[in-house]
Structure formats: C-alpha cells, structure tokens
Tab-separated table of C-alpha atoms in Angstrom:
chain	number	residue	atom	x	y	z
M	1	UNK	CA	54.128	29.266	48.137
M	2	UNK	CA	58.058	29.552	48.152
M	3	UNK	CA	58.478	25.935	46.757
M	4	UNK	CA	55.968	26.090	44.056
M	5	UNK	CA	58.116	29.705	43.590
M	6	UNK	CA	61.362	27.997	43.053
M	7	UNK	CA	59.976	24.985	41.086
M	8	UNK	CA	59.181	27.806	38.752
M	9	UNK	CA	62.594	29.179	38.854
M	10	UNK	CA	64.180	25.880	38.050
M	11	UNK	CA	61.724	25.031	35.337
M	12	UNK	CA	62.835	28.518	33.170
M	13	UNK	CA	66.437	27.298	33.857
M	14	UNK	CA	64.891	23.863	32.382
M	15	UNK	CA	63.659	25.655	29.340
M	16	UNK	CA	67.379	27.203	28.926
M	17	UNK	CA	68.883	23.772	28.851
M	18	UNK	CA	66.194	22.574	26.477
M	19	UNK	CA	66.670	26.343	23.739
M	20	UNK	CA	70.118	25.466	24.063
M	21	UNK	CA	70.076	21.799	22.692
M	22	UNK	CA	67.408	22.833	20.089
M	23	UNK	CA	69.753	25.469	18.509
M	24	UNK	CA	72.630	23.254	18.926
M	25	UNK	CA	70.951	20.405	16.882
M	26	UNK	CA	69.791	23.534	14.627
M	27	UNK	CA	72.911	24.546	13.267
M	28	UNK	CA	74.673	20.886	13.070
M	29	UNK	CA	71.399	20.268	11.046
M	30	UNK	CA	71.729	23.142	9.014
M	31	UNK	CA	75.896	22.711	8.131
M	32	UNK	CA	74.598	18.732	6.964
M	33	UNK	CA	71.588	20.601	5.079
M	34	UNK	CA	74.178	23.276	3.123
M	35	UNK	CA	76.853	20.497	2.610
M	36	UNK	CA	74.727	17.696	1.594
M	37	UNK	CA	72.669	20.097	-0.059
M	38	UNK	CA	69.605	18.285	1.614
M	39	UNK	CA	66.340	20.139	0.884
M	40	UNK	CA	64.409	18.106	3.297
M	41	UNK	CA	66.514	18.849	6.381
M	42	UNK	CA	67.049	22.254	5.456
M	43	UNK	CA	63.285	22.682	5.379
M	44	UNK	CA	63.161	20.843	8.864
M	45	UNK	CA	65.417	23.746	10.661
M	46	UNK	CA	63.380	26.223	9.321
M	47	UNK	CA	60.059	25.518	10.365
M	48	UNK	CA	61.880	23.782	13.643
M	49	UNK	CA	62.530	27.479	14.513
M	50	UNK	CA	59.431	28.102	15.602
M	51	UNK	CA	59.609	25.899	18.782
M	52	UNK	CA	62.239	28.114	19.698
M	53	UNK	CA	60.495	30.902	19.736
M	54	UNK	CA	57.446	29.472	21.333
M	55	UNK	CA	60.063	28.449	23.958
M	56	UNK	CA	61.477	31.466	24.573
M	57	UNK	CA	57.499	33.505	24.519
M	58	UNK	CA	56.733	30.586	26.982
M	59	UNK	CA	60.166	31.510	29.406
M	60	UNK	CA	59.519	35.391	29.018
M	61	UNK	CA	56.079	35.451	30.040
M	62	UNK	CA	56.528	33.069	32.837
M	63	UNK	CA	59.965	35.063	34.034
M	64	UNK	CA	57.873	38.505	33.583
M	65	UNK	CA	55.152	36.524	35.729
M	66	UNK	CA	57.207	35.354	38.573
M	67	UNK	CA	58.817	39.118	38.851
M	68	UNK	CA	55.427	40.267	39.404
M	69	UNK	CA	53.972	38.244	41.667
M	70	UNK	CA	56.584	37.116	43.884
M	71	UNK	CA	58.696	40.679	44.062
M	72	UNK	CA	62.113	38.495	44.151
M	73	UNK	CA	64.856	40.347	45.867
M	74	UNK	CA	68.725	39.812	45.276
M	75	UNK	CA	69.658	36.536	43.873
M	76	UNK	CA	66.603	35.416	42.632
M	77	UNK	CA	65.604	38.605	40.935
M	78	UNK	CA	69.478	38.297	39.256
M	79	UNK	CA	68.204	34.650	38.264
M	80	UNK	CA	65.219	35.372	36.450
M	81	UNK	CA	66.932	39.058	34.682
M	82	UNK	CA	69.491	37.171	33.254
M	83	UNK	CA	67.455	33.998	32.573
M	84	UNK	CA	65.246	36.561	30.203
M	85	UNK	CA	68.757	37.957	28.449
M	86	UNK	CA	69.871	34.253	28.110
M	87	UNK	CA	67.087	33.255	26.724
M	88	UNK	CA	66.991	36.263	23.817
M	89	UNK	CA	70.285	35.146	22.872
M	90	UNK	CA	69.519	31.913	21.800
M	91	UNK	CA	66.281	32.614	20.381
M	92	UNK	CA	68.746	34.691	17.985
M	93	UNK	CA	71.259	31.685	17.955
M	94	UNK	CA	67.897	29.894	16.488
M	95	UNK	CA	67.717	32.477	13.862
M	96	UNK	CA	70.990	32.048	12.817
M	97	UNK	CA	70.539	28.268	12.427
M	98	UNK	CA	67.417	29.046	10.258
M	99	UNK	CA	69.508	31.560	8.156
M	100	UNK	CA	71.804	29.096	6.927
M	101	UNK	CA	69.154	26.638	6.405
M	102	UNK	CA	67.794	29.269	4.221
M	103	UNK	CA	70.806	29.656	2.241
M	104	UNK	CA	70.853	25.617	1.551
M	105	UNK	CA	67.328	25.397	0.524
M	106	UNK	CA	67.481	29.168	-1.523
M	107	UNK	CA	70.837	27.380	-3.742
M	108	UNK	CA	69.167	23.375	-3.914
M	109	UNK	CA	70.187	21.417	-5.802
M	110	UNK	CA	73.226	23.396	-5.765
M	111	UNK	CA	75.671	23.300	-3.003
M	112	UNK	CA	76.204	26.776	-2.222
M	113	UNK	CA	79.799	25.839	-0.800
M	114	UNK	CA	82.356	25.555	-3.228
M	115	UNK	CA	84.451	21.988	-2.695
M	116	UNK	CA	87.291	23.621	-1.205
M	117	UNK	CA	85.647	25.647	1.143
M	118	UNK	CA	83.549	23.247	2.927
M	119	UNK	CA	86.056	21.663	5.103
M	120	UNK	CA	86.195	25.178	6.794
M	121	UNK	CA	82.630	25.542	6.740
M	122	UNK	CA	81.964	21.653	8.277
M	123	UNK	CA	84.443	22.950	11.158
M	124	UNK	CA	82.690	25.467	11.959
M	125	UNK	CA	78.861	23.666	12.194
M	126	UNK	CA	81.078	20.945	14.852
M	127	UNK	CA	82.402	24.234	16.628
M	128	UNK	CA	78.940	25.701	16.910
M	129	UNK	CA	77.000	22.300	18.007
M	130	UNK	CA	80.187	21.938	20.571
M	131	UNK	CA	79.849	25.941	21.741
M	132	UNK	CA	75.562	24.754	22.364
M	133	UNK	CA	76.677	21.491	24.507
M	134	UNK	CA	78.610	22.852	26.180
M	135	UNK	CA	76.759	25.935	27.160
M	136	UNK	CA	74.035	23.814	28.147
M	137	UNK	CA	76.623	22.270	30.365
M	138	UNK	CA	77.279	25.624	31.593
M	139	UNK	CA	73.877	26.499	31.858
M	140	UNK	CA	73.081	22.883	33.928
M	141	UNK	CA	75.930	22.816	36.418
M	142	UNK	CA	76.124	26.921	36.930
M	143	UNK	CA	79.640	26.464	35.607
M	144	UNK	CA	81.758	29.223	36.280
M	145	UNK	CA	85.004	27.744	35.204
M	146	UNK	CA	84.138	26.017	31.449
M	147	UNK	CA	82.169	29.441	31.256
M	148	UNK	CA	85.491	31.076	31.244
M	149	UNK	CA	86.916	28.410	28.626
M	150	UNK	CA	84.686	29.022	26.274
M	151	UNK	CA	86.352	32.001	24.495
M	152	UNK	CA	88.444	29.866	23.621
M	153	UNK	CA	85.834	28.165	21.230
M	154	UNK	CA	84.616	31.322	20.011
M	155	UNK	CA	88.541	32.335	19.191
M	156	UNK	CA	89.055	29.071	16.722
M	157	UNK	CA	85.778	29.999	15.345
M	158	UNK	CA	87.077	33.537	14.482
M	159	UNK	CA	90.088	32.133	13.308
M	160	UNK	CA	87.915	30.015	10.774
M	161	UNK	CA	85.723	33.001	9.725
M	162	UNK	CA	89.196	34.782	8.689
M	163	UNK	CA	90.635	31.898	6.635
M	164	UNK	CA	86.973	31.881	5.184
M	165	UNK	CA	87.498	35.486	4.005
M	166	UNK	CA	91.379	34.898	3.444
M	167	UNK	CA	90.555	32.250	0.853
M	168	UNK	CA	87.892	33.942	-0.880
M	169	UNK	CA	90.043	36.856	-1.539
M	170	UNK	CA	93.501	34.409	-2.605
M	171	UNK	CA	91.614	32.448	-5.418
M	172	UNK	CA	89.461	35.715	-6.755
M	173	UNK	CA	88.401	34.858	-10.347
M	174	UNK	CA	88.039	31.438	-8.932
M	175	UNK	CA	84.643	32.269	-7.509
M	176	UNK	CA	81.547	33.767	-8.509
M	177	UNK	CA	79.835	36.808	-6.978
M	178	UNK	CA	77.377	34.771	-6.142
M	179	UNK	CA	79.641	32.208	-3.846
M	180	UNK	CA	81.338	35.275	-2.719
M	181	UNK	CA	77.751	36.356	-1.108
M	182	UNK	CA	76.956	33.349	0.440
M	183	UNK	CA	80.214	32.524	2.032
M	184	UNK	CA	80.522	35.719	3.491
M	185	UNK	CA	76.462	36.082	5.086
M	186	UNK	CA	76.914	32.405	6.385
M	187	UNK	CA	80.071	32.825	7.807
M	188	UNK	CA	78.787	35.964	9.439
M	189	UNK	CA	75.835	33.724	11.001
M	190	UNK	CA	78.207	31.063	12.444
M	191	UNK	CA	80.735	33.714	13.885
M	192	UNK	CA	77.142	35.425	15.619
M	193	UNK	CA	76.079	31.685	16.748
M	194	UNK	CA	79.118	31.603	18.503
M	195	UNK	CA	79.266	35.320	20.081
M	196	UNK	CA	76.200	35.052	21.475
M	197	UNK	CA	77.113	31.333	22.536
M	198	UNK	CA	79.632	33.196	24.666
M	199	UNK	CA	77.633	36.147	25.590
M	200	UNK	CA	75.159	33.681	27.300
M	201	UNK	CA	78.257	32.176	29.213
M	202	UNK	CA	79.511	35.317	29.864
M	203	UNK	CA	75.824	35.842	31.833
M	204	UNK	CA	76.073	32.668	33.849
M	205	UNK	CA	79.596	34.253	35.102
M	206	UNK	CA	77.871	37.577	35.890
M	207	UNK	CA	74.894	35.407	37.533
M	208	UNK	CA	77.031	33.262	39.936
M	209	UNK	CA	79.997	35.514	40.705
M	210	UNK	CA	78.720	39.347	39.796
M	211	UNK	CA	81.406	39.972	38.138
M	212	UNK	CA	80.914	41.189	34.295
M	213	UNK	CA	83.225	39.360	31.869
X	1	UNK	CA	60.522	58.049	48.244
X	2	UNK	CA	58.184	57.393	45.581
X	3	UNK	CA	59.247	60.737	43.671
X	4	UNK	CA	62.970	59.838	43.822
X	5	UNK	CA	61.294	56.560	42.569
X	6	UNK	CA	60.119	57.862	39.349
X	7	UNK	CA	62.758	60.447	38.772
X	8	UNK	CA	64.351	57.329	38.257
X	9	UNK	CA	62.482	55.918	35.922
X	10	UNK	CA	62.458	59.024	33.787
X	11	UNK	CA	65.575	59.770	33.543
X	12	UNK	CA	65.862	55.798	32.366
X	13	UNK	CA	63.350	57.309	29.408
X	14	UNK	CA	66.001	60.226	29.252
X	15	UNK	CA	68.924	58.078	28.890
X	16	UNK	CA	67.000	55.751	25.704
X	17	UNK	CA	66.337	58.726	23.964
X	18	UNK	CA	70.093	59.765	24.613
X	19	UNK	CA	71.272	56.372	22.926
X	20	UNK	CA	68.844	56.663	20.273
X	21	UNK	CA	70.125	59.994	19.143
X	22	UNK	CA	73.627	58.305	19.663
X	23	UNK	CA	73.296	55.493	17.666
X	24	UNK	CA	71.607	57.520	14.764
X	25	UNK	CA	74.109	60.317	14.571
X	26	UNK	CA	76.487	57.267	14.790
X	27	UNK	CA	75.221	55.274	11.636
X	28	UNK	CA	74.779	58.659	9.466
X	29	UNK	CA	78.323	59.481	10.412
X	30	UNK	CA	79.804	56.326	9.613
X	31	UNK	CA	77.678	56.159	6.309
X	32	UNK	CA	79.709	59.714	5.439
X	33	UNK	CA	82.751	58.231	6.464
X	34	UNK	CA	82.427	55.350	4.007
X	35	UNK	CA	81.141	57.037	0.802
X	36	UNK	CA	83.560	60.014	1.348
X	37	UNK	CA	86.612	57.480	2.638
X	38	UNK	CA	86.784	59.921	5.045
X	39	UNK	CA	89.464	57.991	7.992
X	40	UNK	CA	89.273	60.680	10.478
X	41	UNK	CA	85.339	60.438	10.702
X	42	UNK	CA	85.174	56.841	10.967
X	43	UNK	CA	87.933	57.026	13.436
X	44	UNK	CA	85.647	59.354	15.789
X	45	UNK	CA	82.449	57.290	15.264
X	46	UNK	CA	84.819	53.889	16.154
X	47	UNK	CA	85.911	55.498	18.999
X	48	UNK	CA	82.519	57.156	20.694
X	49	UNK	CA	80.682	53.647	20.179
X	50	UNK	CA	82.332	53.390	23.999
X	51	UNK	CA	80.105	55.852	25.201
X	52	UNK	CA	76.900	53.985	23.896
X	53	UNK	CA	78.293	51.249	25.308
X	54	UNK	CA	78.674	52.861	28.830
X	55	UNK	CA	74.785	54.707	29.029
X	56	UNK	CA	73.902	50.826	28.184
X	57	UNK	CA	75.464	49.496	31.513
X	58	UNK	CA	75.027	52.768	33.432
X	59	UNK	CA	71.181	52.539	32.570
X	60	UNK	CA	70.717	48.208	33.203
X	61	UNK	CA	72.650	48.886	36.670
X	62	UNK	CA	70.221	51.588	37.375
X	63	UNK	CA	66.928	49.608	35.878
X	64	UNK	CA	68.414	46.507	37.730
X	65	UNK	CA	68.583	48.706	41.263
X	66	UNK	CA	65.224	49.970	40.730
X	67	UNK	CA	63.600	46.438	40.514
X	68	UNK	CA	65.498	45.138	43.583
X	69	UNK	CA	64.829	48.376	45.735
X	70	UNK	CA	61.474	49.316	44.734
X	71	UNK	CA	60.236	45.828	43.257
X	72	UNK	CA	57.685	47.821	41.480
X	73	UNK	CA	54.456	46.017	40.277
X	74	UNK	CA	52.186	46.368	36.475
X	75	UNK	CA	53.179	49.163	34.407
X	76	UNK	CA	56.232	49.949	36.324
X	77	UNK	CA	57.728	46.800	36.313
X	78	UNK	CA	56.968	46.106	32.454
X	79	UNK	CA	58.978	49.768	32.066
X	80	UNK	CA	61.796	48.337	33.438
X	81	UNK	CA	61.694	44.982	31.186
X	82	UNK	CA	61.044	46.589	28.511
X	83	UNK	CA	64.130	49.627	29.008
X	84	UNK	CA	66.196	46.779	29.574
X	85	UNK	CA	65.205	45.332	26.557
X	86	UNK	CA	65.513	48.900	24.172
X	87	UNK	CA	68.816	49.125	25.763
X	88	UNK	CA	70.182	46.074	24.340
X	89	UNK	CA	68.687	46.648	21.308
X	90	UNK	CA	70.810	50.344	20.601
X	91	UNK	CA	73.479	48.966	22.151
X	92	UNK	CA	73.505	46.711	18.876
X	93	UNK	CA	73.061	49.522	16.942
X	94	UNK	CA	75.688	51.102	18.170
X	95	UNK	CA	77.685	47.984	17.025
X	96	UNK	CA	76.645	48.251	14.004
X	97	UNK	CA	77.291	51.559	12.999
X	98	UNK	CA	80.734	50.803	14.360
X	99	UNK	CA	81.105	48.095	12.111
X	100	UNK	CA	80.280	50.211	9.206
X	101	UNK	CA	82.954	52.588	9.984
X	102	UNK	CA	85.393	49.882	10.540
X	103	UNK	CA	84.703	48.867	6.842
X	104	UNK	CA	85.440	52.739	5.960
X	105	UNK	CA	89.100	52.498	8.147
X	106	UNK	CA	89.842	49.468	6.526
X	107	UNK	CA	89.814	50.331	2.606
X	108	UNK	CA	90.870	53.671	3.021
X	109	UNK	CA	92.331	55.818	1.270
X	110	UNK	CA	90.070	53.822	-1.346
X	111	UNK	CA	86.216	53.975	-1.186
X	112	UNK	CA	84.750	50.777	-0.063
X	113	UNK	CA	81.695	50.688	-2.237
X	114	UNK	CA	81.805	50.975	-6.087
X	115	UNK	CA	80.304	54.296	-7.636
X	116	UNK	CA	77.144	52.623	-9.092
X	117	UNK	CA	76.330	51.723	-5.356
X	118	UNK	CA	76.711	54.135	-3.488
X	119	UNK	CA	73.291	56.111	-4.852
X	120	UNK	CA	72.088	53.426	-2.696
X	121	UNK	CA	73.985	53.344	0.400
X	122	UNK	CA	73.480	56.693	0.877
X	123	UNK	CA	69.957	55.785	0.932
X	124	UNK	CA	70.352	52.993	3.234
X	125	UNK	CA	72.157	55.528	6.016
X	126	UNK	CA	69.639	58.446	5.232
X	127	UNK	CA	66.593	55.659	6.337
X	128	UNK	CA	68.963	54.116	8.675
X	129	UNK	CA	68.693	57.858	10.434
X	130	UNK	CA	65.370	58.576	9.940
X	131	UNK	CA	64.593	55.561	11.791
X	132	UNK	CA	66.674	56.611	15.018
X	133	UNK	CA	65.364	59.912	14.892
X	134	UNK	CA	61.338	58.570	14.884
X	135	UNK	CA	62.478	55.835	17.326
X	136	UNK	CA	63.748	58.548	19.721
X	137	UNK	CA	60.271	60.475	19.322
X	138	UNK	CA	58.067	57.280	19.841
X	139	UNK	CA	60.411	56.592	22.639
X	140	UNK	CA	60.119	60.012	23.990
X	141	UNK	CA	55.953	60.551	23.371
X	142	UNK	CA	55.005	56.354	24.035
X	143	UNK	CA	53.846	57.149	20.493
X	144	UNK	CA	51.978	53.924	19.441
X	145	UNK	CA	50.603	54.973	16.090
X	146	UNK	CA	53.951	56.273	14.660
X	147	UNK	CA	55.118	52.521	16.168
X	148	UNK	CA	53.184	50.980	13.866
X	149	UNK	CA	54.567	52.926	10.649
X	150	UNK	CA	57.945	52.342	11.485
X	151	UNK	CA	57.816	48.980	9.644
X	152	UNK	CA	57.212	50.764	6.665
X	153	UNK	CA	60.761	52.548	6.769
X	154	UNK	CA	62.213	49.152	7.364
X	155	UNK	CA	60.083	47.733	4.029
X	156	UNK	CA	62.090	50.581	2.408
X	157	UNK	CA	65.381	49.250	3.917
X	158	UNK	CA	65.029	45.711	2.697
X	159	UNK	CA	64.000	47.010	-0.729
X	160	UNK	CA	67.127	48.342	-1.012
X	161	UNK	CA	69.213	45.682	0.728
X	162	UNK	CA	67.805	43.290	-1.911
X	163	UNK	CA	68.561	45.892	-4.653
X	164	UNK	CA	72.399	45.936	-3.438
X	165	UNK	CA	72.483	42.123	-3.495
X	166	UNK	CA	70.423	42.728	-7.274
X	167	UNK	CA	73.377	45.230	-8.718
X	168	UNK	CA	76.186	42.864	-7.376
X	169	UNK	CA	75.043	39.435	-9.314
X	170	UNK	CA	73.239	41.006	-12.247
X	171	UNK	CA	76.972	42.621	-13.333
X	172	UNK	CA	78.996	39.873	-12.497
X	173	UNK	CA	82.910	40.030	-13.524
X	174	UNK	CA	82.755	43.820	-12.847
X	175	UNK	CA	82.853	43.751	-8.758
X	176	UNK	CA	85.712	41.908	-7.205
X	177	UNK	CA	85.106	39.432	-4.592
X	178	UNK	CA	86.834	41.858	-1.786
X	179	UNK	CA	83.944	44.267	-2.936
X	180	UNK	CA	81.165	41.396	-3.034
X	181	UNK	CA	81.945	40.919	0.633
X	182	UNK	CA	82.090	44.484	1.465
X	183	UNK	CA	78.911	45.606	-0.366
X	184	UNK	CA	77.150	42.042	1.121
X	185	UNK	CA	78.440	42.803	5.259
X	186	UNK	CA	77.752	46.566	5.128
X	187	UNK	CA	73.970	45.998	3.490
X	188	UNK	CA	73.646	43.290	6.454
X	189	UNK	CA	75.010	46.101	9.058
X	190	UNK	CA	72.410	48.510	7.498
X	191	UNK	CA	69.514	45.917	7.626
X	192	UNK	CA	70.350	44.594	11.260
X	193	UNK	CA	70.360	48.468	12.190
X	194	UNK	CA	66.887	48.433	11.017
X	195	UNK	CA	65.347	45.458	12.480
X	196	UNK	CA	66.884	46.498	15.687
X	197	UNK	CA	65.018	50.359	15.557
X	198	UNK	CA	61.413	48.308	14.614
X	199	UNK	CA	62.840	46.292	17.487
X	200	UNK	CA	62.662	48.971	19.793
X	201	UNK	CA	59.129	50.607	18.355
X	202	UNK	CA	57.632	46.894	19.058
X	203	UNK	CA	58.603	46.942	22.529
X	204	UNK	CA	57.062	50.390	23.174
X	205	UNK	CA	53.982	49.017	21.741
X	206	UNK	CA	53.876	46.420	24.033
X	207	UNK	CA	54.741	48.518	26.553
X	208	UNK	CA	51.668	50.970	26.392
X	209	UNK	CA	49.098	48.494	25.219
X	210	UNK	CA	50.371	44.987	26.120
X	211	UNK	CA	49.976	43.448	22.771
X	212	UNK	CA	52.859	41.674	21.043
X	213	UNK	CA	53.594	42.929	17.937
C-alpha cells in the first residue's frame, strides 16, 4: 500500500514538471505569436490552455485524494500541500501565456508592439521560457540552491518591465493610446509569469528546508 | 480533544471573515485615497496590507497544524483545503488594494485618474466593496445561493472595466500615455480584486456541496 502511496506522490511531482514545460512553451509561443503577429500560433496557446487546467484539476483531485485516504503525516503531508499551491501557480502562469496570446490575435494583422519596443518585449518571452526551465529543474532535482538564484531572473525581468514603462512615457506623442494599453497589460502578464515563477521556487525552498523565503 | 479540534477550525472561519472585512475596507480606502489624492490615506492602507499579510500565514500555519495533528477526514479535511485556498485568494486582494494606493502615493499631489473617469472608478471601488462585504457573509453563513449571485457583481465589474478601456481610446489625444497606463493597471487591480472575491464564493460552493463551479 505504501509503494503504490508514493508512486502517487511522485507522479503529482511528474505532473509539476510536465505544467511547468507546458507554460514555458506557452509564453515563448505567445512572445513569437505577438511579434510575428502569427494568428495561427496565437490561436494554438489559447486553446493549449486548457490542458493546463485539465492538468492541474487532474493533480488537485488526486493530491486532495491521497490526503484523504492515506492521512500523510510530516513530510509527506508538506509534499502534497505545497504540490497543490505549486500547481495553482502555474495554472495562473498558463493564464498569463493565454493573455498575451489574446492580445496578438485581438490586434492581427497588426503587431501590437511598436518596432522599437519589441526587443524589450522578445527579452522578456526568453526570460520567462528560461524562469519555466529552470523551475522545472528546480522542481525535478528538489533544488534548493538554483531555487535561491532565481530572483535573480525575476530582478532583470523587473528591470525590463521598467524600461517598458520608461520608454512609453520618453517618446509620448510617439504612441497611441491604444499601444500605450497593450504594452502596459502585457508587460504586467510577463512581470506576473515571472513572480509566480519565483513564488513556486520559493515553495520548493519552504518544502525541502522549512524555511519561508 | 475533539472540541479544541473544532475551536480550531472556527476560529480559521473567524480569521477569513477577518481578512475579508480587511481587504474590503482596504480597496474602498485606497479607492478614496486615489480620487481624493489623499497621501496620508493611501499611506495607512500601504502600510496595514502587513497585517493581511500576517492573518494569511498565522491562519495556513494553523490550517497546516490541524491537518498534521488531527489528519481529519471528508468535510473536515476539504475545510482545511479549501481555507487554505480563500486565504490565498484575500491575501491577493490585499495586494491589490495595495497596489491601488501605491498608484494614489505615486501621482500625488495630482489625481491619478482624469475627471471624466473617475464617475467610474468610484463605481469600480463601491462594487469592489460590496463584493468583500457579501463574500464575508457567504463566508460567515456557507451561504450557497448568495454564491451563486456573486458573479453577477463581477458582470458589473467587467462592464465597467471595458467602459474605462472604451473612454480611454474613443478620446484619443486627450489622455496622456502616463494616464493610459494608470487608468489601464488600476482597472486591472479592480478586476483581479473581483475575480479573486468570485474566487472565494466558488470555493465555498464547493465546499458545502462538492460541485465545481
């Protein structure tokens, strides 16, 4: 009964690895889908979404499941608690991914980035698939140390959302209301990709050491 | 044992309805603070977003001790999931209202939002604490019908978050783009506020009768 028990417990830490490559390849998809302007792809992400939240039903109920039937004391019950908050952050990372899918598809054939901005925006969709690998590194290997790194990620990708903002307000006049909307709601959802990138790493710290932060 | 036991878990109840009336006195507050640039408001609302922040970990530490103690079974145990879950949700909302008054600090002396708006921001925060105050009251009476309506406040809340985004592009060259991003974060703030209250109604739903959504 124990092993079957902790096949189970490794299989929800299975599904985490696999949520965490889906919404990885989400948002890279989704940056190629606003800067190409690429209708198809951006329609891909968005119904793609759904397999994250299936994913993340599927882990819930199975966590919620294990917790009831086996009673899991200490460790294990730390496993599966955090396993259930890991896995609502990146169904939310998902939702993110969609969003700016969204925004291509809602401005096609347009490109809702204006030329000079995109550079900015095309560093943050390679900071945001490299925040997802390497939290599913995190996630894999119970890494405690690149857990603590990661912060560092989420600073340049702060740093990026304020020379977003910066250069929207230097140039005003130079861009539309419009632009001004759409920059600012998808730089929002790649600065959330990335917080709650390092809220679940911040969770794998708690979950190995019990320390939080 | 078993009465310490669910002294426990009501106080739990207790302290949700405590961060629900939090979080809502929070986001009216901050919404007064914004429309009235009033610095010393948003200040205090800035500043007691710690205290949401500490009933959220005071309450998961207590939920988490419960389930390794007691490892309670059925209802119980889905009470515990599910406070867990509410907790994170008005800790968010907390956030939010914080980032709302942050908004407030940051332009004044001047008023963030541009006179023709702020008819409807006002709105936004009166719904915005309507919805904490029936959240607290389903919380508080497992009220499943009332559950169900809140959706409808939240219809009401995108109405108008669509109507804000409406005003900014239909008189374009009158907002500047500082205001285009402050008008476009703070409706987000208000909308995310929102989702997060039918959030919470959705898990007390599933609480009581099991169903999912």
């Amino acid at each position: 009964m124990r092993d079957v028990y902790h096949e189970e417990l490794d299989s929800i830490g299975r599904t985490l690895i696999e949520m965490t490559g889906l919404v990885g390849a989400a948002m890279s998809r989704a940056t190629a889908a606003l800067l190409d302007a690429d209708l198809q792809v951006a329609e891909s992400v968005i119904s793609a979404d759904d397999a994250v939240d299936a994913l993340q039903h599927e882990l819930d109920s199975r966590a919620l499941d294990l917790l009831a039937r086996q009673q899991p004391v200490a460790g294990d019950l730390r496993t599966i608690i955090t396993s259930l908050r890991m896995s609502a952050d990146l169904e939310r990372m998902g939702d993110l991914a969609r969003h700016v899918a969204k925004v291509a598809r809602l401005r096609y054939p347009e490109i809702a980035i204006p030329e000079d901005l995109r550079a900015t925006i095309a560093e943050m969709g390679r900071i945001a698939g490299e925040l997802a690998r390497k939290t599913a590194e995190i996630i894999e290997g119970r890494d405690v140390n690149a857990a603590r790194e990661l912060p560092e990620d989420d600073d340049a990708m702060d740093e990026l959302h304020r020379a977003l903002f910066r250069a929207l307000l230097d140039k005003t006049g130079e861009y539309s209301v419009e632009t001004a909307i759409d920059v600012t709601l998808i730089g929002r959802y790649y600065e959330r990709f990335a917080d709650h990138a390092v809220s679940v790493a911040r969770r794998l710290i708690f979950l190995v050491t019990g320390e939080r932060h």
